[in-house]
Short mmCIF file of C-alpha atoms in Angstrom, two decimals:
data_model
loop_
_atom_site.label_atom_id
_atom_site.label_comp_id
_atom_site.label_asym_id
_atom_site.label_seq_id
_atom_site.Cartn_x
_atom_site.Cartn_y
_atom_site.Cartn_z
CA MET A 1 40.43 -22.40 9.12
CA SER A 2 41.51 -23.84 12.43
CA ALA A 3 39.13 -25.59 14.81
CA LYS A 4 39.39 -22.62 17.22
CA GLN A 5 38.51 -20.32 14.44
CA LYS A 6 35.58 -22.34 13.46
CA GLU A 7 34.32 -22.48 17.00
CA HIS A 8 34.63 -18.54 17.23
CA VAL A 9 32.58 -18.21 14.03
CA PHE A 10 29.95 -20.62 15.17
CA THR A 11 29.66 -18.83 18.61
CA LYS A 12 29.49 -15.50 16.79
CA ASN A 13 26.63 -16.79 14.53
CA LEU A 14 24.90 -18.24 17.43
CA ASP A 15 24.98 -15.01 19.40
CA HIS A 16 23.74 -13.12 16.32
CA ALA A 17 20.85 -15.53 15.84
CA LEU A 18 19.80 -15.46 19.51
CA LEU A 19 20.08 -11.69 19.54
CA SER A 20 17.96 -11.59 16.35
CA VAL A 21 15.24 -13.72 17.96
CA TYR A 22 15.27 -11.60 21.07
CA ASN A 23 14.90 -8.36 19.05
CA GLY A 24 12.21 -10.03 16.88
CA TYR A 25 10.35 -10.85 20.11
CA LYS A 26 10.62 -7.25 21.46
CA PHE A 27 9.42 -5.89 18.18
CA PHE A 28 6.35 -8.29 18.29
CA ILE A 29 5.44 -7.08 21.83
CA ARG A 30 5.92 -3.48 20.93
CA PHE A 31 3.45 -3.90 18.07
CA PHE A 32 0.65 -4.88 20.46
CA VAL A 33 1.70 -2.02 22.92
CA GLU A 34 1.63 0.63 20.19
CA ALA A 35 -1.60 -0.77 18.46
CA PHE A 36 -3.65 -0.11 21.54
CA ARG A 37 -1.98 3.09 22.47
CA GLY A 38 -2.67 6.71 21.18
CA ARG A 39 -4.44 7.78 18.07
CA MET A 40 -4.86 5.35 15.21
CA GLU A 41 -3.43 6.47 11.86
CA PHE A 42 -6.67 5.55 10.02
CA GLN A 43 -5.80 7.41 6.80
CA GLU A 44 -2.48 5.53 6.45
CA LEU A 45 -4.30 2.24 7.42
CA VAL A 46 -6.79 2.63 4.49
CA LYS A 47 -3.95 3.64 2.20
CA GLN A 48 -2.00 0.46 3.07
CA CYS A 49 -5.13 -1.74 2.79
CA TYR A 50 -5.60 -0.31 -0.66
CA ALA A 51 -1.93 -0.99 -1.61
CA ILE A 52 -1.78 -4.34 -0.10
CA GLY A 53 -5.28 -5.61 -1.05
CA TYR A 54 -6.62 -3.91 -4.04
CA LYS A 55 -3.29 -3.72 -5.88
CA SER A 56 -2.81 -7.62 -5.45
CA LEU A 57 -6.18 -8.48 -6.88
CA VAL A 58 -5.04 -9.13 -10.36
CA LEU A 59 -2.07 -11.25 -9.34
CA ILE A 60 -4.16 -13.35 -6.72
CA GLY A 61 -6.93 -13.76 -9.10
CA LEU A 62 -4.79 -15.02 -11.89
CA THR A 63 -2.85 -17.51 -9.70
CA GLY A 64 -5.95 -18.55 -7.91
CA PHE A 65 -7.85 -19.29 -11.29
CA ILE A 66 -4.90 -21.15 -12.79
CA THR A 67 -4.51 -23.21 -9.53
CA GLY A 68 -8.19 -24.33 -9.55
CA MET A 69 -8.13 -25.15 -13.22
CA VAL A 70 -4.77 -26.99 -13.05
CA PHE A 71 -5.61 -28.91 -9.91
CA THR A 72 -8.92 -30.13 -11.42
CA LYS A 73 -7.18 -31.15 -14.56
CA GLN A 74 -4.46 -33.06 -12.67
CA SER A 75 -6.98 -34.86 -10.49
CA ARG A 76 -9.24 -36.04 -13.18
CA PRO A 77 -7.21 -39.03 -14.44
CA SER A 78 -6.84 -40.56 -10.94
CA LEU A 79 -10.68 -40.31 -10.22
CA ALA A 80 -11.54 -41.52 -13.78
CA GLU A 81 -9.68 -44.77 -13.04
CA PHE A 82 -12.45 -45.40 -10.45
CA GLY A 83 -15.23 -43.83 -12.54
CA ALA A 84 -15.48 -41.20 -10.03
CA THR A 85 -15.21 -37.86 -11.90
CA SER A 86 -18.45 -36.72 -10.50
CA TRP A 87 -16.49 -36.27 -7.15
CA LEU A 88 -14.29 -33.72 -8.75
CA PRO A 89 -16.18 -30.57 -7.59
CA SER A 90 -16.11 -31.91 -3.87
CA LEU A 91 -12.42 -32.92 -4.14
CA VAL A 92 -11.33 -29.60 -5.74
CA SER A 93 -13.41 -27.46 -3.22
CA ILE A 94 -11.90 -29.29 -0.22
CA ALA A 95 -8.45 -28.82 -1.64
CA ILE A 96 -8.95 -25.05 -2.35
CA VAL A 97 -10.95 -24.14 0.95
CA ARG A 98 -8.85 -26.25 3.32
CA ALA A 99 -5.41 -25.64 1.91
CA LEU A 100 -4.67 -24.11 -1.47
CA ALA A 101 -6.40 -20.69 -1.29
CA ALA A 102 -4.90 -19.74 2.03
CA LEU A 103 -1.45 -21.03 0.97
CA VAL A 104 -1.43 -19.64 -2.53
CA THR A 105 -2.60 -16.32 -1.24
CA ALA A 106 -0.03 -16.20 1.58
CA LEU A 107 2.97 -17.22 -0.70
CA ILE A 108 2.09 -14.77 -3.42
CA SER A 109 1.56 -12.01 -0.76
CA ALA A 110 4.88 -12.85 0.92
CA GLY A 111 6.60 -12.25 -2.29
CA LYS A 112 4.79 -9.21 -3.39
CA VAL A 113 3.69 -7.43 -0.22
CA GLY A 114 6.44 -8.76 2.19
CA SER A 115 9.37 -7.70 -0.21
CA SER A 116 7.56 -4.27 -0.78
CA ILE A 117 7.21 -3.59 2.92
CA GLY A 118 10.74 -4.56 3.67
CA ALA A 119 12.30 -2.51 0.88
CA GLU A 120 10.06 0.55 1.52
CA LEU A 121 10.78 0.69 5.32
CA GLY A 122 14.43 -0.26 4.71
CA SER A 123 14.89 2.63 2.36
CA MET A 124 13.24 4.95 4.72
CA ARG A 125 15.54 3.76 7.47
CA VAL A 126 18.83 4.23 5.45
CA THR A 127 17.74 7.50 4.17
CA GLU A 128 17.04 8.82 7.72
CA GLN A 129 13.24 9.24 6.93
CA ILE A 130 12.31 7.20 10.03
CA ASP A 131 14.73 9.30 12.08
CA ALA A 132 13.15 12.49 10.62
CA MET A 133 9.77 11.29 11.93
CA GLU A 134 11.38 10.62 15.41
CA VAL A 135 12.81 14.06 15.72
CA SER A 136 9.52 15.75 14.64
CA ALA A 137 8.03 14.13 17.72
CA ILE A 138 6.07 11.53 15.54
CA ASN A 139 5.97 7.91 16.52
CA PRO A 140 7.31 6.22 13.37
CA PHE A 141 6.42 2.73 14.70
CA LYS A 142 2.73 3.65 15.10
CA PHE A 143 2.59 5.31 11.52
CA LEU A 144 4.65 2.83 9.63
CA VAL A 145 4.52 -0.48 11.41
CA VAL A 146 1.18 -0.68 13.04
CA THR A 147 -0.67 0.37 9.98
CA ARG A 148 1.11 -2.01 7.61
CA VAL A 149 0.90 -5.01 10.01
CA LEU A 150 -2.88 -4.27 10.54
CA ALA A 151 -3.48 -3.76 6.92
CA SER A 152 -1.91 -7.07 5.86
CA THR A 153 -3.75 -8.90 8.77
CA ILE A 154 -7.07 -7.41 7.46
CA THR A 155 -6.62 -7.72 3.66
CA ILE A 156 -4.95 -11.07 3.38
CA PRO A 157 -8.02 -12.98 4.68
CA LEU A 158 -10.21 -10.95 2.21
CA LEU A 159 -7.66 -11.91 -0.56
CA MET A 160 -7.84 -15.53 0.53
CA PHE A 161 -11.80 -15.46 0.04
CA TYR A 162 -11.24 -13.95 -3.34
CA CYS A 163 -8.68 -16.49 -4.30
CA THR A 164 -11.15 -19.28 -3.19
CA LEU A 165 -13.88 -17.85 -5.31
CA VAL A 166 -11.78 -17.45 -8.36
CA GLY A 167 -10.06 -20.85 -7.86
CA LEU A 168 -13.49 -22.56 -7.86
CA MET A 169 -14.44 -20.51 -10.89
CA GLY A 170 -11.27 -22.11 -12.66
CA ALA A 171 -12.28 -25.56 -11.43
CA PHE A 172 -15.73 -25.12 -12.67
CA LEU A 173 -14.62 -23.99 -16.12
CA ASN A 174 -12.52 -27.07 -16.49
CA VAL A 175 -15.34 -29.44 -15.19
CA TYR A 176 -17.88 -27.68 -17.49
CA LEU A 177 -15.69 -28.08 -20.53
CA ASN A 178 -14.97 -31.69 -19.85
CA GLU A 179 -18.07 -33.12 -18.04
CA GLY A 180 -20.60 -30.40 -18.99
CA THR A 181 -21.70 -30.12 -15.34
CA SER A 182 -23.98 -27.14 -14.82
CA ALA A 183 -22.99 -24.28 -12.48
CA VAL A 184 -25.83 -25.22 -9.90
CA ALA A 185 -24.80 -28.86 -9.81
CA PHE A 186 -21.13 -27.76 -9.39
CA ILE A 187 -21.86 -25.46 -6.45
CA GLU A 188 -24.13 -28.12 -4.78
CA LYS A 189 -21.41 -30.80 -5.03
CA ALA A 190 -18.57 -28.26 -4.15
CA PHE A 191 -20.10 -27.16 -0.95
CA GLU A 192 -21.58 -30.54 0.16
CA GLN A 193 -18.33 -31.45 2.00
CA ILE A 194 -17.32 -28.08 3.25
CA THR A 195 -18.02 -27.35 7.01
CA PHE A 196 -17.73 -24.25 9.13
CA LEU A 197 -14.72 -25.68 10.79
CA ASP A 198 -12.94 -25.72 7.29
CA LEU A 199 -13.95 -22.11 6.71
CA GLY A 200 -12.89 -21.11 10.31
CA THR A 201 -9.62 -22.74 9.86
CA SER A 202 -8.95 -21.00 6.60
CA VAL A 203 -9.81 -17.70 8.04
CA ALA A 204 -7.41 -18.36 11.08
CA LYS A 205 -4.66 -19.40 8.66
CA ALA A 206 -5.09 -16.27 6.62
CA VAL A 207 -5.12 -14.04 9.63
CA ALA A 208 -1.96 -15.60 10.88
CA TYR A 209 -0.15 -15.52 7.42
CA GLY A 210 -1.28 -11.80 6.94
CA PHE A 211 -0.01 -10.86 10.42
CA THR A 212 3.34 -12.85 9.77
CA ILE A 213 4.00 -11.18 6.46
CA GLY A 214 3.32 -7.70 7.83
CA ILE A 215 5.36 -8.09 11.02
CA VAL A 216 8.35 -9.78 9.32
CA GLY A 217 8.39 -7.25 6.46
CA CYS A 218 8.20 -4.38 8.97
CA TYR A 219 10.84 -5.88 11.25
CA GLN A 220 13.30 -6.37 8.53
CA GLY A 221 12.70 -2.97 6.91
CA TYR A 222 12.61 -1.00 10.21
CA ASN A 223 15.94 -2.57 11.37
CA ALA A 224 17.79 -2.31 7.99
CA THR A 225 21.41 -1.16 8.06
CA LYS A 226 24.31 -0.73 5.68
CA GLY A 227 22.73 1.50 2.92
CA THR A 228 21.40 0.09 -0.27
CA GLU A 229 22.76 -3.33 0.43
CA GLY A 230 20.66 -3.25 3.57
CA VAL A 231 17.46 -2.44 1.71
CA GLY A 232 18.03 -5.45 -0.71
CA LYS A 233 18.76 -7.75 2.32
CA ALA A 234 15.75 -6.55 4.09
CA ALA A 235 13.43 -7.14 1.01
CA ASN A 236 15.00 -10.69 0.49
CA SER A 237 14.89 -11.85 4.05
CA SER A 238 11.28 -10.45 4.40
CA VAL A 239 10.26 -12.99 1.80
CA VAL A 240 12.33 -15.87 2.98
CA ILE A 241 11.51 -15.63 6.54
CA SER A 242 7.74 -15.01 6.05
CA MET A 243 7.51 -18.19 3.78
CA PHE A 244 9.46 -20.18 6.42
CA LEU A 245 7.11 -19.16 9.08
CA ILE A 246 3.93 -19.56 6.97
CA PHE A 247 4.76 -23.22 6.41
CA ILE A 248 5.49 -23.79 10.08
CA GLU A 249 2.03 -22.10 10.86
CA GLU A 250 0.38 -24.26 8.19
CA VAL A 251 1.49 -27.36 9.99
CA ILE A 252 0.49 -26.23 13.51
CA ILE A 253 -2.98 -24.96 12.39
CA VAL A 254 -3.64 -28.09 10.42
CA GLN A 255 -2.83 -30.16 13.53
CA VAL A 256 -5.11 -28.11 15.72
CA SER A 257 -8.00 -28.20 13.35
CA ASN A 258 -7.62 -32.00 12.83
CA TYR A 259 -7.78 -32.25 16.65
CA PHE A 260 -11.28 -30.58 16.49
CA ARG A 261 -12.22 -32.58 13.45
CA GLY A 262 -12.01 -35.61 15.55
CA MET B 1 25.28 38.61 10.39
CA LYS B 2 26.93 38.18 13.84
CA ASN B 3 24.65 38.94 16.84
CA ASP B 4 25.61 39.64 20.29
CA THR B 5 24.75 36.51 22.41
CA THR B 6 23.36 36.77 25.78
CA GLN B 7 25.84 35.10 28.06
CA GLU B 8 23.31 33.74 30.50
CA ASP B 9 22.72 30.07 31.18
CA PRO B 10 23.44 28.05 28.21
CA ILE B 11 20.48 26.36 26.52
CA ILE B 12 22.62 23.43 25.36
CA SER B 13 25.11 22.22 27.84
CA ILE B 14 27.28 19.23 26.87
CA ARG B 15 29.56 17.88 29.64
CA ASP B 16 32.21 15.11 29.40
CA VAL B 17 30.33 13.17 26.66
CA TYR B 18 31.81 9.78 25.48
CA LYS B 19 30.48 7.76 22.70
CA SER B 20 31.85 4.54 21.15
CA PHE B 21 30.57 2.11 18.46
CA GLY B 22 32.19 -1.24 19.34
CA ASP B 23 35.95 -0.51 19.37
CA LEU B 24 35.62 2.85 17.63
CA HIS B 25 35.90 5.63 19.99
CA VAL B 26 34.06 8.58 18.44
CA LEU B 27 33.54 11.17 21.13
CA ASN B 28 36.24 11.32 24.03
CA GLY B 29 35.00 13.73 26.67
CA VAL B 30 33.34 16.48 24.72
CA ASP B 31 32.35 19.75 26.54
CA LEU B 32 30.22 22.63 24.83
CA ASP B 33 27.90 25.30 25.87
CA VAL B 34 25.59 27.04 23.36
CA TYR B 35 23.86 30.25 24.41
CA ARG B 36 20.51 31.54 23.29
CA GLY B 37 20.59 33.42 19.89
CA GLU B 38 23.89 32.16 18.80
CA ASN B 39 25.06 30.02 15.92
CA VAL B 40 27.69 27.57 16.81
CA VAL B 41 29.43 25.79 14.10
CA VAL B 42 30.98 22.40 14.94
CA LEU B 43 33.83 21.94 12.39
CA GLY B 44 35.78 18.86 11.83
CA ARG B 45 36.80 16.07 9.39
CA SER B 46 34.45 13.46 8.24
CA GLY B 47 34.05 10.71 10.75
CA THR B 48 35.04 12.75 13.74
CA GLY B 49 31.55 12.40 15.49
CA LYS B 50 30.11 15.72 14.64
CA SER B 51 26.74 14.17 13.49
CA VAL B 52 26.79 11.66 16.46
CA LEU B 53 26.98 14.78 18.72
CA ILE B 54 23.80 16.38 17.48
CA LYS B 55 22.00 13.08 17.27
CA ILE B 56 22.77 12.66 21.04
CA ILE B 57 21.34 16.28 21.60
CA VAL B 58 18.09 15.27 19.95
CA GLY B 59 17.90 11.87 21.61
CA LEU B 60 18.31 9.69 18.54
CA LEU B 61 21.45 8.34 20.16
CA GLN B 62 22.54 7.76 23.80
CA GLN B 63 25.89 8.78 25.08
CA ASP B 64 27.95 6.15 26.90
CA LYS B 65 28.93 8.75 29.52
CA GLY B 66 28.47 12.31 30.39
CA SER B 67 25.63 14.77 30.39
CA VAL B 68 23.57 16.57 27.64
CA ASN B 69 21.25 19.25 28.96
CA VAL B 70 18.88 20.93 26.58
CA LEU B 71 16.55 23.87 27.57
CA GLY B 72 17.16 22.70 31.19
CA GLN B 73 16.34 19.06 30.59
CA GLU B 74 18.81 16.10 30.77
CA VAL B 75 18.16 14.41 27.41
CA SER B 76 19.11 10.88 28.34
CA GLY B 77 16.51 10.94 31.19
CA LEU B 78 13.61 11.79 28.94
CA LYS B 79 11.20 9.29 27.43
CA GLY B 80 7.89 9.20 25.55
CA GLN B 81 5.89 12.38 25.79
CA GLU B 82 8.60 14.32 27.56
CA LEU B 83 11.08 13.59 24.97
CA ASN B 84 8.62 14.49 22.28
CA ALA B 85 7.76 17.80 24.01
CA LEU B 86 11.58 18.51 23.90
CA ARG B 87 11.91 17.44 20.26
CA ARG B 88 9.03 19.87 19.23
CA LYS B 89 11.37 22.64 20.30
CA ILE B 90 14.35 21.40 18.27
CA GLY B 91 14.47 21.46 14.44
CA PHE B 92 16.87 18.87 12.79
CA SER B 93 17.85 19.37 9.24
CA PHE B 94 19.50 16.16 7.88
CA GLN B 95 22.50 15.88 5.68
CA ASN B 96 20.32 14.22 2.92
CA SER B 97 17.24 16.12 3.73
CA ALA B 98 15.35 12.98 4.63
CA LEU B 99 12.14 14.15 2.81
CA TYR B 100 9.37 11.58 2.79
CA ASP B 101 9.61 10.11 -0.80
CA SER B 102 6.11 9.04 -1.14
CA MET B 103 4.69 12.48 -0.17
CA THR B 104 4.39 15.82 -2.06
CA VAL B 105 6.20 18.90 -0.63
CA ARG B 106 2.82 19.98 0.78
CA GLU B 107 2.34 16.63 2.54
CA ASN B 108 5.88 16.68 3.83
CA LEU B 109 5.23 20.03 5.56
CA GLU B 110 1.78 19.09 6.80
CA PHE B 111 2.92 15.81 8.19
CA PRO B 112 4.62 17.15 11.43
CA LEU B 113 2.23 20.07 11.73
CA VAL B 114 -1.04 18.16 11.97
CA ARG B 115 0.42 15.59 14.29
CA ASN B 116 1.82 18.13 16.71
CA VAL B 117 -0.50 21.07 16.68
CA ALA B 118 -4.15 20.15 17.69
CA ASN B 119 -7.26 21.51 16.14
CA LEU B 120 -5.91 23.34 13.08
CA THR B 121 -8.40 24.01 10.48
CA ARG B 122 -7.67 23.40 6.71
CA ALA B 123 -7.26 27.03 6.17
CA GLU B 124 -4.80 27.40 8.99
CA ILE B 125 -2.71 24.45 7.74
CA ASN B 126 -2.63 25.86 4.15
CA GLU B 127 -1.55 29.14 5.53
CA GLN B 128 1.31 27.84 7.62
CA VAL B 129 2.55 25.53 4.84
CA GLU B 130 2.56 28.41 2.29
CA SER B 131 4.20 30.88 4.78
CA VAL B 132 7.00 28.52 5.67
CA LEU B 133 7.53 27.63 1.99
CA GLU B 134 7.74 31.22 1.01
CA SER B 135 10.33 31.89 3.72
CA VAL B 136 12.58 29.30 2.09
CA GLY B 137 11.74 30.76 -1.40
CA LEU B 138 10.15 27.67 -2.87
CA SER B 139 6.43 28.33 -3.00
CA GLN B 140 6.32 26.96 -6.66
CA THR B 141 7.22 23.42 -5.54
CA ILE B 142 4.26 22.84 -3.33
CA ASN B 143 2.73 20.09 -5.43
CA GLN B 144 6.02 18.43 -6.49
CA VAL B 145 7.50 15.20 -4.94
CA PRO B 146 11.07 15.04 -3.57
CA SER B 147 12.43 13.15 -6.65
CA GLN B 148 11.50 16.29 -8.85
CA LEU B 149 13.60 18.59 -6.65
CA SER B 150 17.25 19.62 -6.90
CA GLY B 151 19.74 18.95 -4.04
CA GLY B 152 19.39 22.55 -2.97
CA GLN B 153 15.75 22.60 -3.11
CA ARG B 154 15.58 19.40 -1.04
CA LYS B 155 17.81 20.94 1.59
CA ARG B 156 15.58 24.10 1.62
CA ILE B 157 12.30 21.98 1.96
CA GLY B 158 14.05 19.90 4.72
CA ILE B 159 14.66 23.14 6.67
CA ALA B 160 11.17 24.39 5.96
CA ARG B 161 9.79 21.18 7.34
CA THR B 162 11.59 21.71 10.66
CA LEU B 163 10.57 25.36 10.68
CA ILE B 164 6.90 24.61 10.55
CA LEU B 165 6.98 23.80 14.24
CA LYS B 166 8.60 27.01 15.07
CA PRO B 167 11.61 25.51 16.88
CA GLU B 168 13.76 27.28 19.45
CA ILE B 169 16.95 25.36 18.39
CA MET B 170 18.05 24.36 14.92
CA LEU B 171 20.51 21.45 14.41
CA TYR B 172 21.91 21.56 10.81
CA ASP B 173 23.76 18.39 9.62
CA GLU B 174 26.17 19.27 6.96
CA PRO B 175 23.73 21.79 5.29
CA THR B 176 26.06 22.44 2.25
CA ALA B 177 27.44 18.91 1.74
CA GLY B 178 27.13 17.90 -2.02
CA LEU B 179 25.98 21.29 -3.28
CA ASP B 180 27.39 23.56 -5.92
CA PRO B 181 29.18 26.81 -4.67
CA ILE B 182 26.23 29.14 -5.54
CA THR B 183 23.57 26.89 -3.82
CA CYS B 184 26.04 26.73 -0.82
CA ILE B 185 25.83 30.54 -0.63
CA GLU B 186 22.15 30.44 -0.78
CA ILE B 187 22.04 27.96 1.90
CA ASN B 188 24.37 29.92 4.18
CA GLU B 189 22.10 32.95 3.52
CA LEU B 190 19.12 30.86 4.57
CA ILE B 191 20.65 29.79 7.80
CA ASN B 192 21.29 33.42 8.70
CA GLU B 193 17.69 34.50 7.64
CA VAL B 194 16.21 31.62 9.75
CA LYS B 195 18.17 32.86 12.75
CA GLU B 196 16.89 36.39 12.15
CA LYS B 197 13.31 35.60 11.40
CA TYR B 198 12.60 32.74 13.80
CA GLN B 199 15.09 33.82 16.55
CA THR B 200 16.56 30.34 16.77
CA THR B 201 19.76 29.08 18.41
CA ALA B 202 21.70 26.82 16.10
CA ILE B 203 24.38 24.09 15.99
CA ILE B 204 25.72 23.74 12.53
CA ILE B 205 27.77 20.68 11.65
CA THR B 206 30.06 21.18 8.71
CA HIS B 207 33.49 20.70 7.22
CA ASP B 208 32.92 23.54 4.87
CA LEU B 209 35.01 26.53 6.07
CA THR B 210 33.02 29.06 4.00
CA CYS B 211 29.86 27.83 5.69
CA ALA B 212 31.52 27.95 9.01
CA ARG B 213 32.80 31.61 8.40
CA GLU B 214 29.41 32.83 6.97
CA THR B 215 26.90 31.30 9.41
CA GLY B 216 28.95 30.86 12.70
CA ASP B 217 28.98 33.22 15.58
CA ARG B 218 31.45 30.70 17.24
CA ILE B 219 33.39 27.88 15.89
CA ALA B 220 34.16 24.63 17.78
CA MET B 221 36.77 22.59 16.24
CA LEU B 222 36.30 18.83 16.84
CA LEU B 223 39.27 16.69 16.28
CA ASP B 224 40.00 13.15 17.51
CA GLY B 225 36.78 13.16 19.57
CA GLN B 226 37.45 16.32 21.51
CA PHE B 227 37.03 20.00 20.95
CA LEU B 228 40.47 21.41 20.39
CA GLN B 229 39.60 25.02 19.99
CA THR B 230 36.55 27.08 20.43
CA GLY B 231 36.10 30.82 19.54
CA THR B 232 35.32 33.07 16.59
CA PHE B 233 36.44 31.98 13.09
CA ASP B 234 39.43 34.20 13.12
CA GLU B 235 40.36 33.25 16.74
CA VAL B 236 40.24 29.51 15.86
CA PHE B 237 42.34 29.78 12.79
CA ALA B 238 44.84 32.17 14.46
CA SER B 239 45.61 29.09 16.59
CA ASN B 240 49.08 27.59 16.71
CA GLU B 241 47.66 24.09 17.27
CA GLU B 242 49.09 22.06 14.41
CA ARG B 243 46.02 19.97 13.70
CA VAL B 244 43.80 23.03 13.52
CA LYS B 245 46.20 24.72 11.17
CA SER B 246 46.45 21.73 8.81
CA PHE B 247 42.68 21.46 8.66
CA TYR B 248 42.39 25.08 7.75
CA ASP B 249 45.31 24.95 5.12
CA TYR B 250 44.00 21.75 3.62
CA ASN B 251 40.55 23.14 3.21
CA PHE B 252 41.56 26.36 1.62
CA ILE B 253 44.10 24.62 -0.64
CA GLN B 254 41.15 22.46 -1.79
#
C-alpha cells in the first residue's frame, strides 16, 4: 500500500470515528429528551428490570461469592506475615465495597446484559421490526431504548448491593473456616472502616456503569446494519465499548471520591 | 376484482423524486399519481428502488429531491405528531412481515392498537383483535408466537397488524416474495378482499407478474429509476418498449 493510500485509509477511519462519536452524542441527548417526553412504557420497563435484574441474580451471586472467598484466601498470607489476620474482614470489606462489587457487577453485566440488548435491538433493526413500530406511529426509541437504559440504570446498583452482600458472605465463610471468627465479630470488623462516602461512591459508580451498559448496548443495536453480520457486530461492540468506558469511569469516579476523602 | 377509480385529486402524488445512496442512483425523477380506491402495482426488477419509493411515502426515508404528497400533506415537511397522524392512515406490510418476535400474535395486534387508540376497554381490544384475525382467516393462531407460523401466515398476520388501525392506504412490499404458488394465490385474494372490505387504496410492490395481474387496477413499470410505462396490465405488456417486453418474457419463461 502506497503512502497516499495509507493516508486515505487513515482519513476515512478518522472520519468514521468522529462521525460515530457525534452520532453517539446525539443518541445520548435524545435519550434525555425522550425520557421526559410523553407517556412512560411502565410495563416494558418492569419487564426489562426483570430480564436484566432478576435473571442475572445467579450469575452475579456466584461470581460475587467466589470473588469474596478467593480475595480473602489470597490476602491471608500477606497479612499473616505481620500477624495481622484479624484485619482480614476490614481489608476484604473495604476492597469489596469500594471497588470489587461495583466492578464485578458491571463487567458481568456488560457481558450478559450489554450483549443481549445489542443483539436483540440489532436483530429487530435488521428484520425491520423497528421500522414496523415507526410506521405504526409508535416511538420505537421510547419503547425500546428508554426502557432498557432506565432498567439497567436502576437494576445494576441493586445487583451491586447484592454482589456486595454475597461477596462478604464468601469472605466470611473463608474467615470462619480458617480463623473461626463468629458472624457478629466479622460484621463488626467488616463495617468498622466503611464510611458513607464509600457507599455513596459505590452507588454512583453502579449508576454510571448501569447507564453506560444500557446506552451503549442500545446505541449499537439500534444502529445495526448489514444483516446478521451487523447483529453479531452490535453484540460484540456493545461489550467491548461498555467495558472500555466502565474502566474510564472507574478511574474518574475514584479520583473524585479521593478528592472528597481528603 | 377491478373497480372503477374516481379520477379526482390523487391521494398519493409523487413528483420528480430522486434518491441516491452514495454513488448509487436509485430513483431518477419518478412521477406517480394514485387515486382513491385503486390498487397500483409498482413492478420492476430487484434493486430498482421499488421498496425505497414506498419507504419515502411513509416517511421512513427522505427523498433527495422532488415532492411526495399523501392525503394532501407533503411527507418530507412532517415531523413528530403530524407525521404519526399521517402514518395512522397508512398501513405498511413489510416484505419479511416484521412481526415482533418476542410477542404472541395477540400482542402483535394489540401493540399498535392500544398505543394509537385511547380509552379502549379490554373487551373492545379483544373484539378488534379477533375481528381482524378472522378477516385474514387466522383466528386459531392468536396465542402463537411468530416463530411457530409459516411464511404465508406471517404475511397474513403482518397485514392484519396494519389493518387493525383501519388505514386508508395500504403499502404492500413484495407480498408474495418467498411463498409457494398456492399461498401466493391466497395472498393475492387477501389483498383484493382487504380492498373490498376496508375500502383501501394500495400500492403493491412486486416483481411477481401473477400478483400484478391479479391485484393491480393499474401497473407502473419501474426500470432504471424511472417509470417506463403505466396502464392496465394488458396495456403495459402490449408495449413495444424493449426493456418492458424483456421483463415480461423473462418472468413468464421463468
